[in-house]
Amino acid sequence: KLDKYNFFSHNSAKEVNAELILTIFKNVKFIEIKNPEVTLFDLQNELAFQVHTDNLTIKISDERYSLYAQGSIPQRNLNYATFNIEATYLRQENEIDITARAYNFIPSQLKLLTGDYPQFLNSLDSPISAIAHVGLDNDKRVSSVSGQFSAQNIKIRDLTNGNNKQIIKNLLVS
């Protein structure tokens, strides 16, 4: 649905009608953008961060719009974390389904544009792998959440005493 967005002509501040945009793109089924910078928002938790993606793909059909992105996140003193995101808007149901995956990721290495990570994630000094599934209802409110994260030899800092660290050899939370 494009009715909550404003589109402007490149050479003018004049707003372009959303119906015109739909007419222009009515035969487009696939858009791929190489190396875009993407800003991801969590409006309920007021978090936002930017990532550079290898590619961003948008697939359009009568039933749904799907967005796929994949890329890597640079991390100090460690290999890049990799991620992929798939978001699907189901037109008939007016619902959104999002699946995000991250591998070899230290949350504190990704700087947020707005908001703060949950305190637990800031205490992690070792990479984790995580999968999250989030469903949004027609009011764009979270209707379902599931996922898991895992790590090996994970170091957890005591947030009140940064010198105290616990090491867990294998951790799986589902």
XYZ file of C-alpha atoms in Angstrom:
174
model
C 0.000 0.000 0.000
C 1.469 3.313 -0.973
C -1.142 5.660 0.455
C 0.931 6.590 3.526
C 4.007 7.588 1.556
C 4.889 10.741 -0.313
C 6.580 10.546 -3.694
C 8.194 13.524 -5.329
C 9.379 14.136 -8.833
C 13.174 14.245 -9.106
C 13.210 17.789 -10.493
C 10.325 19.215 -8.519
C 8.972 19.522 -5.013
C 5.537 18.688 -6.408
C 4.098 15.528 -4.878
C 3.344 12.617 -7.225
C 0.010 10.847 -6.795
C 0.308 7.278 -5.400
C -2.128 6.013 -8.061
C 0.237 7.336 -10.743
C 3.111 5.415 -9.146
C 1.021 2.215 -9.158
C 0.146 2.763 -12.816
C 3.799 3.295 -13.754
C 4.920 0.128 -11.938
C 1.897 -2.082 -12.677
C 3.883 -4.408 -14.945
C 6.993 -4.550 -12.757
C 7.387 -7.925 -11.058
C 10.972 -7.712 -9.835
C 13.401 -4.969 -8.791
C 16.993 -5.627 -7.722
C 19.269 -2.944 -6.289
C 22.986 -3.648 -5.843
C 24.898 -2.410 -2.770
C 22.252 -0.147 -1.224
C 22.431 1.251 2.272
C 19.285 0.283 4.159
C 17.878 1.752 7.372
C 15.865 -0.715 9.435
C 13.341 0.493 12.004
C 11.622 -1.132 14.952
C 8.921 1.445 15.626
C 7.560 -0.237 18.766
C 10.963 -0.332 20.480
C 12.135 2.869 18.763
C 15.297 1.268 17.384
C 16.905 2.123 14.059
C 20.169 1.104 12.418
C 21.781 1.280 8.997
C 23.395 -1.604 7.160
C 25.095 -1.890 3.793
C 23.593 -4.717 1.795
C 25.021 -6.709 -1.073
C 21.671 -6.584 -2.783
C 18.069 -5.671 -2.146
C 15.395 -7.489 -4.087
C 11.727 -6.557 -4.296
C 9.248 -9.023 -5.791
C 5.744 -7.863 -6.656
C 2.696 -10.019 -7.318
C -1.059 -9.636 -7.059
C -1.004 -11.390 -3.670
C 2.105 -9.932 -2.026
C 5.112 -7.666 -2.015
C 8.324 -9.319 -0.822
C 11.596 -7.665 0.088
C 14.851 -9.590 0.457
C 18.151 -8.145 1.641
C 21.482 -9.705 2.490
C 24.825 -8.331 3.467
C 27.538 -8.155 6.082
C 28.282 -6.038 9.108
C 31.899 -5.032 9.847
C 33.027 -5.832 13.387
C 36.184 -4.768 15.194
C 38.735 -7.552 15.717
C 36.420 -10.178 14.244
C 35.160 -11.445 10.894
C 32.160 -9.684 9.418
C 28.741 -10.752 10.621
C 26.393 -11.828 7.847
C 22.661 -11.276 7.737
C 19.617 -11.730 5.562
C 16.149 -10.320 5.919
C 12.914 -11.285 4.214
C 9.768 -9.212 4.668
C 6.485 -10.037 2.966
C 3.380 -7.889 2.844
C 0.270 -9.997 2.211
C -2.113 -7.700 0.368
C -5.393 -9.533 1.013
C -4.711 -10.055 4.738
C -2.995 -6.664 5.166
C -0.324 -8.388 7.289
C 3.453 -8.403 7.282
C 5.706 -11.389 7.964
C 9.406 -10.728 8.674
C 12.236 -13.229 9.033
C 15.722 -12.012 9.937
C 18.882 -14.082 10.328
C 22.302 -13.008 11.600
C 25.428 -15.118 11.902
C 28.663 -14.454 13.805
C 27.119 -11.258 15.173
C 28.053 -9.238 18.262
C 25.099 -6.872 18.835
C 27.170 -4.151 20.506
C 29.287 -3.894 17.330
C 26.302 -2.561 15.350
C 25.711 1.050 16.298
C 22.091 2.099 16.534
C 20.897 5.364 14.992
C 18.175 5.623 17.646
C 17.254 3.665 20.755
C 19.185 1.233 22.928
C 19.678 -2.504 22.779
C 18.136 -4.557 25.550
C 20.652 -4.684 28.395
C 21.238 -8.419 27.923
C 22.481 -7.956 24.340
C 24.937 -5.264 25.450
C 26.482 -7.740 27.887
C 27.536 -10.179 25.124
C 31.211 -10.125 24.135
C 31.083 -13.120 21.784
C 29.361 -13.690 18.465
C 25.882 -15.160 18.311
C 23.765 -16.576 15.542
C 20.086 -15.686 15.605
C 16.869 -16.192 13.691
C 13.759 -14.126 14.398
C 10.268 -14.405 12.929
C 7.899 -11.490 13.528
C 4.325 -11.123 12.345
C 2.591 -7.741 12.174
C -1.195 -7.452 12.053
C -3.175 -5.027 9.910
C -2.544 -2.266 12.503
C 1.226 -2.917 12.146
C 1.387 -4.227 15.709
C 3.346 -7.346 16.582
C 1.014 -10.334 16.424
C 3.608 -13.098 16.749
C 7.267 -13.484 17.633
C 9.450 -16.566 17.584
C 13.074 -17.368 17.062
C 16.255 -18.664 18.538
C 19.827 -17.706 19.118
C 22.899 -19.786 19.734
C 26.536 -19.286 20.599
C 29.625 -21.216 21.592
C 32.087 -20.110 24.252
C 30.002 -17.028 24.825
C 31.294 -14.429 27.268
C 28.676 -12.558 29.271
C 29.783 -9.429 31.114
C 28.317 -8.495 34.468
C 26.769 -5.115 33.688
C 27.347 -3.787 37.206
C 30.949 -5.014 37.370
C 32.469 -5.084 33.870
C 35.457 -7.118 35.066
C 33.304 -10.103 36.024
C 32.701 -12.369 33.003
C 30.971 -15.709 32.727
C 31.742 -18.135 29.906
C 29.116 -20.549 28.607
C 30.457 -23.246 26.296
C 27.226 -23.914 24.383
C 24.104 -21.786 24.507
C 20.858 -22.334 22.608
C 17.742 -20.324 23.387
C 14.549 -20.987 21.455
